[in-house]
XYZ file of C-alpha atoms in Angstrom:
773
model
C -64.968 108.683 21.401
C -62.495 108.860 18.614
C -59.180 107.311 19.470
C -56.334 108.944 17.550
C -53.692 106.676 16.111
C -50.432 107.159 14.262
C -49.419 105.500 11.035
C -45.725 104.763 10.982
C -44.119 104.747 7.561
C -40.610 103.382 7.315
C -38.571 104.355 4.279
C -35.700 102.071 3.411
C -32.366 103.832 3.511
C -30.556 103.833 0.169
C -27.832 101.207 -0.041
C -24.297 102.212 0.763
C -21.312 101.242 -1.339
C -20.287 98.859 1.439
C -23.728 97.205 1.245
C -23.281 96.668 -2.485
C -19.776 95.252 -2.017
C -21.221 92.689 0.356
C -23.964 91.792 -2.118
C -21.434 91.346 -4.925
C -19.504 88.987 -2.689
C -22.682 86.872 -2.393
C -23.571 86.756 -6.106
C -24.697 83.384 -7.394
C -26.790 81.797 -10.124
C -30.517 82.006 -9.407
C -32.339 78.668 -9.608
C -35.689 80.416 -10.025
C -34.400 82.248 -13.099
C -32.604 79.498 -14.999
C -33.811 78.621 -18.495
C -32.997 76.407 -21.428
C -32.807 78.911 -24.268
C -32.414 79.017 -28.015
C -31.584 81.735 -30.541
C -31.066 84.651 -28.148
C -29.074 87.595 -29.440
C -27.285 90.573 -27.859
C -25.844 93.380 -29.990
C -23.665 96.146 -28.563
C -21.663 98.568 -30.684
C -21.930 96.265 -33.689
C -20.518 93.284 -31.771
C -23.011 90.415 -31.721
C -23.364 87.622 -29.208
C -25.524 84.662 -30.230
C -26.731 82.336 -27.490
C -27.765 79.702 -30.002
C -28.508 76.761 -27.701
C -27.816 76.338 -24.015
C -28.765 77.143 -20.446
C -29.072 80.764 -19.299
C -29.169 81.558 -15.591
C -29.626 85.092 -14.308
C -27.590 86.030 -11.242
C -29.128 86.895 -7.924
C -30.031 90.607 -7.767
C -27.941 93.376 -6.222
C -30.046 96.007 -4.468
C -33.032 94.610 -6.337
C -31.383 94.849 -9.767
C -30.124 91.957 -11.848
C -26.644 92.757 -13.120
C -25.504 89.510 -14.699
C -26.158 86.097 -16.183
C -24.329 82.881 -16.984
C -24.685 80.981 -20.275
C -23.389 77.436 -20.754
C -23.699 74.677 -23.325
C -22.684 71.985 -20.854
C -24.992 68.930 -21.038
C -26.913 70.556 -23.914
C -26.953 68.599 -27.123
C -25.895 70.833 -30.053
C -25.210 73.625 -27.545
C -23.422 76.620 -29.016
C -22.692 80.313 -28.664
C -21.010 82.665 -31.116
C -19.367 86.113 -30.978
C -18.900 88.269 -34.093
C -16.981 91.541 -34.367
C -15.937 93.536 -37.423
C -13.651 96.481 -36.584
C -14.597 99.494 -38.714
C -11.178 100.590 -39.992
C -7.932 99.236 -41.396
C -5.803 99.939 -38.324
C -8.125 98.206 -35.897
C -8.512 95.226 -38.215
C -4.736 95.001 -38.428
C -4.477 95.251 -34.639
C -6.952 92.414 -34.192
C -5.159 90.317 -36.804
C -1.881 90.842 -34.965
C -3.330 88.938 -32.005
C -5.742 86.382 -33.498
C -4.447 86.092 -37.108
C -7.736 87.378 -38.508
C -8.975 90.959 -39.134
C -12.461 89.982 -37.907
C -13.611 87.981 -34.915
C -15.885 84.999 -35.478
C -15.602 82.521 -32.626
C -17.901 79.890 -31.191
C -17.967 79.539 -27.418
C -19.154 77.059 -24.869
C -19.849 79.390 -21.960
C -20.117 83.062 -21.096
C -20.410 85.291 -18.058
C -22.310 88.541 -18.644
C -22.279 91.620 -16.409
C -24.416 94.639 -17.229
C -26.110 97.770 -15.917
C -27.954 98.596 -19.129
C -31.104 97.090 -20.644
C -29.682 93.600 -21.177
C -31.942 91.886 -18.656
C -35.098 93.320 -20.234
C -33.901 92.412 -23.755
C -33.167 88.819 -22.778
C -36.477 88.415 -20.949
C -38.396 89.751 -23.924
C -36.667 87.268 -26.230
C -37.220 84.430 -23.734
C -40.939 85.192 -23.630
C -41.160 85.100 -27.430
C -39.545 81.680 -27.740
C -40.463 78.193 -26.581
C -38.106 77.964 -23.616
C -38.245 75.886 -20.482
C -37.431 76.839 -16.945
C -34.854 74.349 -15.676
C -34.367 75.063 -12.002
C -32.578 71.781 -11.502
C -29.817 72.894 -13.878
C -28.853 75.607 -11.394
C -27.804 72.942 -8.921
C -25.123 71.855 -11.403
C -24.159 75.389 -12.332
C -23.747 76.741 -8.817
C -20.629 74.789 -7.713
C -18.883 75.455 -11.031
C -19.818 79.099 -11.479
C -20.237 80.644 -8.050
C -16.552 81.290 -7.401
C -15.995 82.444 -10.993
C -18.914 84.873 -10.824
C -17.741 86.393 -7.551
C -14.113 86.654 -8.634
C -14.897 88.349 -11.953
C -17.558 90.608 -10.424
C -15.091 91.652 -7.702
C -12.802 92.907 -10.455
C -15.690 95.132 -11.529
C -16.623 96.355 -8.054
C -16.104 100.013 -8.844
C -17.775 99.809 -12.241
C -20.769 97.842 -11.000
C -21.340 99.907 -7.883
C -20.683 103.209 -9.608
C -23.103 102.293 -12.362
C -25.776 101.191 -9.874
C -25.547 104.520 -8.048
C -24.758 107.036 -10.772
C -28.287 107.561 -12.093
C -27.421 106.833 -15.728
C -30.097 106.230 -18.377
C -30.329 102.511 -19.303
C -28.797 103.133 -22.727
C -25.650 104.485 -21.074
C -25.008 101.521 -18.805
C -22.048 99.250 -19.426
C -22.009 95.691 -20.754
C -19.270 93.132 -20.256
C -18.935 89.538 -21.430
C -16.170 87.028 -20.969
C -16.664 84.015 -23.218
C -14.803 80.715 -23.356
C -14.040 80.409 -27.068
C -13.367 77.010 -28.560
C -10.193 78.128 -30.400
C -8.962 81.331 -28.765
C -9.758 80.609 -25.137
C -11.134 83.435 -22.960
C -12.257 86.598 -24.773
C -13.272 89.853 -23.093
C -15.845 92.125 -24.706
C -16.622 95.466 -23.088
C -19.146 98.055 -24.234
C -19.120 101.430 -22.459
C -21.148 104.129 -24.243
C -19.863 106.875 -21.942
C -16.277 106.346 -23.080
C -14.776 107.937 -26.183
C -14.284 104.445 -27.594
C -17.184 102.240 -26.666
C -16.024 98.806 -27.886
C -13.059 96.864 -26.508
C -12.005 93.306 -27.260
C -9.104 91.505 -25.630
C -8.305 89.440 -22.585
C -6.445 89.529 -19.265
C -2.996 87.938 -19.413
C -0.185 87.113 -17.031
C 3.546 87.153 -17.733
C 5.998 84.421 -16.763
C 6.324 85.938 -13.305
C 2.586 85.860 -12.755
C 2.120 89.633 -13.044
C -1.290 90.470 -14.453
C -1.872 92.715 -17.429
C -4.249 93.182 -20.287
C -3.928 92.230 -23.950
C -6.058 94.748 -25.829
C -6.831 93.415 -29.301
C -8.952 96.233 -30.663
C -10.765 99.298 -29.368
C -12.958 101.701 -31.286
C -16.107 103.786 -31.479
C -18.541 102.340 -34.039
C -19.165 104.440 -37.132
C -22.771 105.263 -36.255
C -22.443 105.382 -32.479
C -24.467 107.994 -30.572
C -22.690 111.156 -29.497
C -20.566 110.632 -26.423
C -22.292 112.162 -23.376
C -20.434 114.811 -21.355
C -18.457 113.724 -18.278
C -20.614 113.076 -15.245
C -18.259 115.020 -12.956
C -15.873 117.923 -13.448
C -13.561 119.771 -11.072
C -12.661 123.428 -11.609
C -10.985 124.460 -8.357
C -8.430 122.838 -6.029
C -7.127 123.935 -2.645
C -4.628 121.347 -1.439
C -2.528 121.386 1.723
C 0.190 118.728 1.798
C 2.564 117.767 4.556
C 5.711 115.898 3.507
C 7.025 114.082 6.527
C 10.685 113.286 7.310
C 10.127 109.718 6.058
C 8.890 111.270 2.744
C 5.331 110.024 3.152
C 2.755 112.706 2.535
C -0.601 113.612 4.011
C -2.936 115.852 2.035
C -6.209 117.639 2.559
C -7.730 118.381 -0.844
C -10.713 120.726 -1.051
C -12.250 120.649 -4.508
C -15.239 122.192 -6.252
C -17.086 119.367 -7.988
C -19.919 119.776 -10.505
C -22.153 117.002 -11.840
C -23.989 116.761 -15.160
C -26.830 114.515 -13.967
C -28.519 113.430 -10.781
C -26.299 110.842 -9.170
C -25.165 109.392 -5.881
C -21.669 108.384 -7.012
C -18.877 109.823 -9.128
C -15.635 108.173 -10.228
C -12.439 110.073 -9.527
C -8.810 109.172 -10.076
C -5.996 109.008 -7.550
C -2.699 107.147 -7.260
C -3.079 103.688 -5.780
C -0.099 104.594 -3.564
C -2.398 106.951 -1.662
C -5.142 105.891 0.756
C -8.210 108.061 1.379
C -9.064 108.216 5.055
C -12.185 110.370 4.953
C -14.382 112.477 2.690
C -17.123 115.060 3.057
C -19.504 116.711 0.584
C -20.707 120.154 1.654
C -19.539 119.248 5.145
C -21.517 115.995 5.343
C -19.718 112.648 5.601
C -19.406 110.824 2.283
C -18.419 107.279 1.500
C -15.298 106.312 -0.442
C -14.708 103.029 -2.209
C -11.118 102.796 -3.377
C -9.415 100.361 -5.731
C -7.443 97.594 -4.059
C -4.594 98.102 -6.530
C -5.734 95.609 -9.145
C -6.374 96.757 -12.684
C -9.973 95.951 -13.388
C -10.730 93.668 -16.288
C -12.293 96.404 -18.384
C -9.688 98.079 -20.614
C -10.614 101.734 -20.191
C -7.502 103.789 -21.015
C -8.149 106.502 -18.412
C -8.861 104.002 -15.671
C -5.949 101.749 -16.521
C -3.590 104.702 -16.368
C -5.169 106.310 -13.307
C -6.739 104.019 -10.680
C -10.213 105.196 -9.766
C -12.179 105.491 -6.577
C -15.859 106.135 -5.964
C -17.115 109.114 -4.013
C -20.620 108.288 -2.787
C -23.049 110.871 -1.454
C -25.574 109.895 1.224
C -28.302 112.188 -0.084
C -27.409 112.421 -3.769
C -25.958 115.077 -6.055
C -28.130 117.188 -8.344
C -27.443 117.933 -12.003
C -26.005 121.361 -12.714
C -24.941 122.031 -9.134
C -21.496 122.411 -7.587
C -20.361 120.852 -4.334
C -17.499 121.440 -1.936
C -15.680 118.134 -1.459
C -12.950 117.532 1.091
C -10.713 114.483 0.817
C -8.065 113.498 3.341
C -5.497 111.023 2.093
C -1.945 109.901 2.717
C 0.704 107.567 1.361
C 4.082 107.513 -0.365
C 4.814 108.845 -3.845
C 8.306 110.179 -3.031
C 11.435 108.053 -2.827
C 15.102 108.739 -2.252
C 17.729 107.412 -4.653
C 21.056 105.883 -3.660
C 22.892 109.202 -3.785
C 20.287 111.140 -1.826
C 18.359 112.800 -4.639
C 14.570 112.570 -4.725
C 12.101 111.024 -7.158
C 8.375 111.815 -7.338
C 6.237 108.960 -8.660
C 2.678 109.294 -9.998
C 3.346 112.915 -10.864
C -0.043 113.156 -12.616
C -1.983 111.345 -9.907
C -1.006 112.710 -6.493
C -4.252 114.686 -6.361
C -7.835 113.616 -7.287
C -8.895 113.889 -10.931
C -12.216 113.860 -12.753
C -11.493 113.238 -16.418
C -10.082 116.168 -18.452
C -9.281 118.849 -15.870
C -9.077 122.598 -16.371
C -8.986 124.134 -12.935
C -7.303 126.632 -10.666
C -4.880 125.297 -8.062
C -4.012 126.748 -4.665
C -1.202 124.582 -3.259
C 0.454 124.684 0.151
C 3.312 122.302 1.006
C 5.070 121.763 4.337
C 8.339 119.828 4.377
C 11.619 119.630 6.328
C 13.555 122.870 5.929
C 16.566 121.131 4.343
C 14.442 120.427 1.285
C 13.483 122.915 -1.346
C 10.106 122.368 -2.957
C 8.844 123.689 -6.277
C 5.460 123.253 -7.902
C 2.949 124.507 -10.411
C 1.648 128.024 -9.755
C 2.937 131.486 -9.013
C 5.079 131.690 -5.881
C 3.164 133.368 -3.059
C 5.565 132.575 -0.219
C 8.416 130.270 0.820
C 9.096 130.471 4.551
C 10.906 128.424 7.221
C 9.638 128.386 10.805
C 10.963 126.022 13.488
C 12.547 123.632 11.004
C 9.519 123.416 8.701
C 9.488 124.928 5.225
C 6.080 126.146 4.011
C 5.668 126.854 0.306
C 2.500 128.447 -1.029
C 1.812 128.632 -4.762
C -1.337 129.584 -6.632
C -2.272 129.353 -10.305
C -3.760 132.452 -11.878
C -5.318 130.587 -14.800
C -7.070 127.328 -15.541
C -4.569 124.500 -15.770
C -4.705 120.788 -16.571
C -2.307 119.428 -13.984
C -0.377 120.426 -10.922
C 3.018 118.921 -10.257
C 5.678 119.297 -7.613
C 9.324 118.379 -7.161
C 11.729 118.543 -4.270
C 15.342 118.004 -3.346
C 18.414 119.399 -1.692
C 18.866 121.965 -4.410
C 21.298 124.621 -5.460
C 19.145 127.291 -7.129
C 19.419 130.382 -9.267
C 16.837 132.591 -10.950
C 16.557 135.406 -13.427
C 13.895 137.673 -14.874
C 13.371 137.359 -18.640
C 10.608 139.573 -19.912
C 7.358 138.546 -18.182
C 8.902 135.384 -16.715
C 10.703 134.717 -13.494
C 12.776 131.644 -14.381
C 14.257 129.443 -11.689
C 16.636 126.536 -12.192
C 17.347 123.993 -9.481
C 20.092 121.387 -9.460
C 20.986 118.580 -7.103
C 24.121 119.276 -5.121
C 27.000 117.520 -6.885
C 27.226 115.355 -9.962
C 28.729 112.022 -10.846
C 30.359 111.288 -14.164
C 29.295 107.675 -13.784
C 25.513 107.335 -13.735
C 24.215 103.959 -12.671
C 20.791 102.378 -12.234
C 19.342 101.820 -8.804
C 16.734 99.212 -7.897
C 13.977 101.262 -9.533
C 15.802 101.599 -12.833
C 16.524 105.282 -12.150
C 19.738 107.129 -12.839
C 21.570 107.939 -9.622
C 24.246 110.615 -9.649
C 26.586 110.244 -6.705
C 27.759 113.415 -5.019
C 30.813 115.063 -6.489
C 32.302 117.536 -3.982
C 33.818 119.621 -6.754
C 30.421 120.017 -8.365
C 29.599 121.959 -11.486
C 26.151 123.095 -10.461
C 26.651 126.765 -11.142
C 27.769 126.432 -14.761
C 24.973 123.973 -15.508
C 22.355 126.135 -13.833
C 23.431 129.242 -15.693
C 23.453 127.416 -19.033
C 19.972 125.971 -18.424
C 18.645 129.333 -17.221
C 19.928 131.015 -20.362
C 18.559 128.345 -22.680
C 15.151 128.298 -20.963
C 14.874 132.069 -21.239
C 15.827 131.970 -24.918
C 13.236 129.261 -25.554
C 10.441 131.081 -23.761
C 11.175 134.214 -25.752
C 11.391 132.361 -29.076
C 8.250 130.321 -28.504
C 6.454 133.399 -27.194
C 7.183 135.282 -30.420
C 5.866 132.324 -32.372
C 2.748 131.427 -30.373
C 2.097 134.247 -27.914
C 3.154 134.684 -24.299
C 2.240 132.114 -21.673
C -0.509 133.014 -19.177
C 1.948 132.322 -16.324
C 4.883 134.232 -14.874
C 6.859 131.637 -12.884
C 8.714 128.852 -14.709
C 10.871 126.393 -12.756
C 13.298 123.815 -14.189
C 14.182 121.063 -11.724
C 16.053 117.750 -11.984
C 14.543 114.282 -12.134
C 16.673 111.119 -11.945
C 15.866 109.309 -15.181
C 16.293 109.392 -18.945
C 13.267 111.616 -19.555
C 11.657 114.960 -18.881
C 8.127 116.144 -18.246
C 6.374 119.472 -18.504
C 3.697 120.760 -16.124
C 2.325 124.311 -16.170
C 5.237 126.386 -14.923
C 7.237 123.328 -13.865
C 9.707 121.435 -16.050
C 11.272 118.161 -14.949
C 14.646 117.805 -16.688
C 16.708 114.627 -16.714
C 19.769 114.809 -14.492
C 21.818 113.750 -17.527
C 21.028 117.106 -19.150
C 22.756 118.814 -16.222
C 26.063 117.136 -17.142
C 28.022 118.647 -20.033
C 28.512 116.358 -23.033
C 32.268 116.097 -22.550
C 31.783 115.021 -18.931
C 29.309 112.225 -19.609
C 30.536 108.624 -19.424
C 31.076 106.724 -22.650
C 27.807 104.808 -22.232
C 25.971 108.119 -22.599
C 27.993 109.456 -25.529
C 26.420 108.642 -28.878
C 25.097 111.082 -31.499
C 21.522 110.124 -30.621
C 22.012 110.495 -26.865
C 23.929 113.763 -27.208
C 21.226 115.211 -29.444
C 18.462 114.118 -27.077
C 19.899 115.366 -23.789
C 21.747 118.431 -25.072
C 19.650 119.718 -27.975
C 16.130 118.280 -27.828
C 14.945 117.584 -24.278
C 14.732 121.093 -22.798
C 13.189 122.630 -25.971
C 10.722 119.729 -26.054
C 9.642 120.109 -22.424
C 9.510 123.896 -22.663
C 7.218 123.589 -25.693
C 4.855 121.547 -23.509
C 4.065 124.775 -21.677
C 1.933 125.455 -24.770
C 1.352 121.952 -26.184
C -0.149 119.864 -23.421
C -0.880 122.647 -20.955
C -2.713 125.313 -22.974
C -3.976 122.883 -25.631
C -4.417 119.276 -24.535
C -5.315 115.925 -26.063
C -8.979 114.930 -25.914
C -8.169 111.218 -25.641
C -5.316 108.746 -25.833
C -5.475 108.754 -29.632
C -4.470 112.419 -29.723
C -1.700 112.116 -27.115
C 0.857 111.795 -29.914
C -0.045 115.284 -31.128
C 1.124 117.008 -27.950
C 4.420 115.091 -28.025
C 4.848 115.631 -31.758
C 4.236 119.376 -31.447
C 6.885 119.542 -28.730
C 9.344 117.401 -30.721
C 8.801 119.297 -33.976
C 9.296 122.567 -32.110
C 12.587 121.236 -30.754
C 13.644 120.378 -34.313
C 12.908 123.940 -35.397
C 15.058 125.253 -32.545
C 17.814 122.861 -33.579
C 17.567 124.082 -37.164
C 17.942 127.697 -36.029
C 20.811 127.043 -33.629
C 22.840 124.355 -35.399
C 21.580 124.383 -38.963
C 19.735 122.014 -41.318
C 22.481 119.384 -41.197
C 21.887 118.840 -37.471
C 18.150 118.398 -38.121
C 18.836 115.980 -40.956
C 21.029 113.933 -38.633
C 18.294 113.692 -35.972
C 15.604 112.854 -38.538
C 17.911 110.206 -39.967
C 18.327 108.685 -36.509
C 14.542 108.634 -36.187
C 14.293 106.751 -39.476
C 16.844 104.236 -38.272
C 14.820 103.643 -35.114
C 11.574 103.242 -37.063
C 13.192 100.785 -39.489
C 14.810 98.666 -36.773
C 13.593 95.089 -37.115
C 12.383 92.718 -34.423
C 11.408 89.205 -35.427
C 11.131 90.283 -39.039
C 8.962 93.350 -38.330
C 9.989 96.998 -38.141
C 9.390 99.027 -35.018
C 7.140 101.321 -37.055
C 4.851 98.428 -37.979
C 3.903 97.840 -34.323
C 0.913 100.144 -34.764
C -0.164 103.600 -35.891
C 0.787 106.674 -33.931
C -2.794 107.175 -32.724
C -2.698 103.902 -30.770
C -0.974 105.800 -27.974
C -0.559 103.800 -24.756
C -1.736 100.662 -26.569
C 1.664 100.481 -28.276
C 3.368 100.351 -24.903
C 1.078 97.551 -23.720
C 1.232 95.399 -26.858
C 4.614 96.149 -28.422
C 6.639 97.447 -25.496
C 7.825 100.824 -24.289
C 10.500 101.071 -26.968
C 7.954 100.884 -29.798
C 5.620 103.330 -28.043
C 8.413 105.833 -27.544
C 9.789 105.608 -31.084
C 6.396 105.808 -32.774
C 4.886 108.479 -30.524
C 7.860 110.821 -30.346
C 9.901 110.108 -33.458
C 7.294 109.161 -36.048
C 5.048 111.854 -34.564
C 7.787 114.430 -35.138
C 8.209 113.180 -38.704
C 4.474 113.536 -39.381
C 4.447 117.182 -38.343
C 7.765 117.836 -40.078
C 6.243 116.591 -43.354
C 3.167 118.726 -42.725
C 5.361 121.743 -42.121
C 7.206 121.119 -45.402
C 3.889 120.817 -47.222
C 2.437 124.003 -45.698
C 5.549 126.099 -45.519
C 7.032 127.290 -42.230
C 5.018 130.508 -42.020
C 1.700 128.761 -42.634
C 2.618 126.024 -40.168
C 3.295 128.596 -37.447
C -0.006 130.333 -38.217
C -1.742 126.985 -37.968
C -0.188 126.428 -34.527
C -1.317 129.875 -33.398
C -4.849 129.096 -34.590
C -4.884 125.856 -32.613
C -3.734 127.631 -29.453
C -6.413 130.281 -29.865
C -9.335 128.020 -30.753
C -8.544 125.238 -28.291
C -7.262 127.312 -25.396
C -7.969 125.325 -22.227
C -9.950 122.674 -24.017
C -9.013 119.267 -25.430
C -8.519 118.606 -29.127
C -9.124 115.454 -31.157
C -7.178 114.241 -34.190
C -10.176 115.050 -36.377
C -10.334 118.619 -35.068
C -6.614 118.996 -35.695
C -7.010 117.727 -39.273
C -9.755 120.235 -40.024
C -7.755 123.195 -38.709
C -4.548 122.069 -40.450
C -6.329 121.730 -43.797
C -7.172 125.448 -43.690
C -3.490 126.368 -44.005
C -2.447 124.275 -46.999
C -1.370 126.062 -50.176
C -4.308 126.482 -52.603
C -3.114 123.917 -55.172
C -2.167 121.234 -52.685
C -3.307 117.690 -53.357
C -5.508 116.094 -50.701
C -6.635 119.510 -49.532
C -8.753 118.062 -46.738
C -5.718 116.080 -45.461
C -7.961 113.013 -45.219
C -5.461 110.823 -47.064
C -2.501 112.300 -45.192
C -4.058 111.447 -41.828
C -5.202 108.012 -42.971
C -1.699 107.213 -44.238
C 0.461 108.614 -41.466
C -1.708 108.981 -38.338
C -4.236 106.139 -38.507
C -2.166 103.500 -40.311
C 1.285 101.988 -40.376
C 3.728 102.109 -43.255
C 7.320 103.208 -43.847
C 7.666 102.984 -47.631
C 10.752 102.246 -49.673
C 10.918 104.293 -52.902
C 12.900 104.308 -56.103
C 12.442 106.377 -59.255
C 12.871 104.345 -62.432
C 14.127 105.854 -65.669
C 13.683 104.820 -69.293
C 16.305 104.488 -72.026
C 16.358 108.275 -72.517
C 16.979 108.825 -68.801
C 13.495 110.202 -68.282
C 11.394 109.323 -65.242
C 9.008 106.539 -66.203
C 7.758 105.162 -62.920
C 7.831 105.320 -59.165
C 8.212 102.021 -57.340
C 6.946 101.761 -53.780
C 7.525 98.745 -51.591
C 8.182 97.478 -48.066
C 4.564 98.344 -47.147
C 1.244 96.524 -47.162
C -0.584 96.023 -50.434
C -3.235 98.619 -49.559
C -0.757 101.361 -48.581
C -1.167 104.683 -50.421
C 0.608 108.005 -50.085
C 1.086 111.308 -51.905
C 4.782 111.514 -52.824
C 6.307 114.972 -53.500
C 8.893 114.668 -56.299
C 11.376 117.506 -56.610
C 11.377 118.549 -60.269
C 13.262 121.072 -62.386
C 11.907 122.697 -65.536
C 13.893 123.660 -68.618
C 14.651 127.052 -67.063
C 16.170 125.457 -64.000
C 13.261 126.427 -61.759
C 12.424 123.944 -59.016
C 8.862 122.791 -58.487
C 7.079 120.029 -56.620
C 5.182 117.376 -58.547
C 2.909 115.144 -56.496
C 2.404 111.489 -57.335
C -0.426 109.581 -55.700
C 1.318 106.259 -55.259
C 0.206 102.791 -54.262
C 2.270 99.746 -53.428
C 4.082 98.535 -56.564
C 4.595 100.441 -59.828
C 3.187 103.926 -60.355
C 3.388 105.985 -63.542
C 5.137 109.341 -63.410
C 3.914 111.955 -65.868
C 5.266 115.343 -64.827
C 3.923 118.489 -66.527
C 5.377 119.544 -69.846
C 8.552 121.542 -69.553
C 9.866 119.514 -66.623
C 13.245 118.075 -67.517
C 14.200 116.139 -64.419
C 12.598 114.820 -61.202
C 14.106 113.363 -58.069
C 12.835 111.691 -54.961
C 12.187 114.108 -52.078
C 15.159 114.975 -49.920
C 15.742 112.478 -47.133
C 15.058 115.126 -44.472
C 11.685 116.189 -45.906
C 9.746 112.939 -46.313
C 9.483 109.714 -44.342
C 10.726 107.032 -46.737
C 13.604 104.689 -47.375
C 15.604 104.438 -50.562
C 15.403 100.977 -52.022
C 16.807 99.413 -55.173
C 14.087 97.176 -56.550
C 14.954 94.123 -58.604
C 13.913 94.376 -62.230
């Protein structure tokens, strides 16, 4: 008789994110994997770590994978470690030198903590096997009390990175590597290598201010010269359907349904969302999914996107397959809206109130419900705006792919008009104060003025917005949208979303009615002449064409600022432009501790300027130097060619991001045939990727002929092409270019030229300086 039997096979369930969090909280040095080592080496992105002599202890595994190790020279005679880094370009070397007084990093260290999800473990084991090393299990007993808390604290700061990397199915070569070393001279140093980022190498360290607030001091960040091509984003989103309820207490609750696509097999994707918002639940194709959200701390790794937009992990139970799309539903709530002292409303995290996945080009279907006393405006074409039983429901839908969706709300007085293809709406807060003041958030509050002047302000803004849309449309082509809303924001700034313009409340007050504190030539020009043209231009620059990374962010702002200067030139004449450009020069030349604002860093450092040199430097360099760069390029090309270049950019990069290098290549196509530096390589190296605000003087000989151009107030290696304005014997003006370096430069204009002068002060970024002879 044959007795049947069953074989039971039990398959282990894949670990959840919560499981991995628990394992990270239990990380420790592993006594069975502790070695005395010599001459080990790790190289990532050209940065080298030498574990010359010491004890190396691997950490206990997480889900069967080793993700870290500790190295120490304690109790090791002649113990030593060393880190070497050589930034590949002048700007990054200067940035590093600004922090450590050296353009290269060469530091010896006594200990290091390594975290990794790449091939580091295998590399170290291979080197260990090739060298005469000794297993020293007893050393772990000394290491554990000292390192256990450090390991768990640092690893906790990398929870999302570690867990995401363990679950995202990446090839080993695309895993991340992190080291924090205790340098003998500089103290703690962070080194991060992330091949999936646009800039793979970061060096710096966490810091705390006098109040104990944490931040990050980023010394240098770059992509090595011969780095592999950056892989495409793991996840993309191309469709949003979001329903949002704004409660009487101004908290919001949203249900976001998104269409998510993945580029490789993975269980987890990283998405961005404001840390003010808490995700309660998630599903993928109707099945429950796990969410691991940031606790509000900025992780140690200095990734620009992550530092600006806190991330969370969306984890699938069964996995996501490459090339497929998934319907994801996220339910979240929190507070991103506040009320100022006078009763107006302020929306925080305007870019982050809905989930992101890297560069977004998607359609948006947005429904908002709020108390009927509030009016709500947002991105998208207006489908309906209805009030039922005290609740206002606003439905808007985008007809085209868009980068962002924004919204604003308030107790508005509104007006609208039809201008060509556009329905333009302008909203204003009820009442104005002539005495703006700062509330606890540093925002301008405008107390209610019963007399009000809303109507005149609204009509003026409506007219100006319509004129701008028509003028820009003739220049660059019509927008792919039909509804454009201008609405107030309490603050000294504006912001442009597709179809939605935030305009500072100061711009709603006529110049003559502003208090004395807001009446200077610079402030008047900004709020009355520049801000609305700038933000309207963002409907093209930033929404149709967008920056590929933080290094190209300046370009969107500079395009908007330069466009505003062109409007100013047409409406108020060249003298008004010269005045604004002169104010920009003054700001760039302003000195702090013996250094000019301009010298804080090149324009392509983007947010890094704000972190290292302060918001003032970031604003001046990004907006004002950026405008100068494009103004000089416009003068070099000619206005017609510059406009054609802009049209080419909008056509070729419609709904896709652009890099500085791509911009340079397109711009070079529109230079006059005989232009020097026809590739614009030197122009970009001088003005975009480097610092320098030169002082110039033109020397003359005994016969009053030009004999030399002196250039100073810049570094010794500064170079620039200087356009001298020359006149020939017939009185005809021509431009003679001098390739100048710091110090004395010969001037040999073509025969027939009788006289040369420095470029006009409103055509080139320089200072006049009388050099001693």
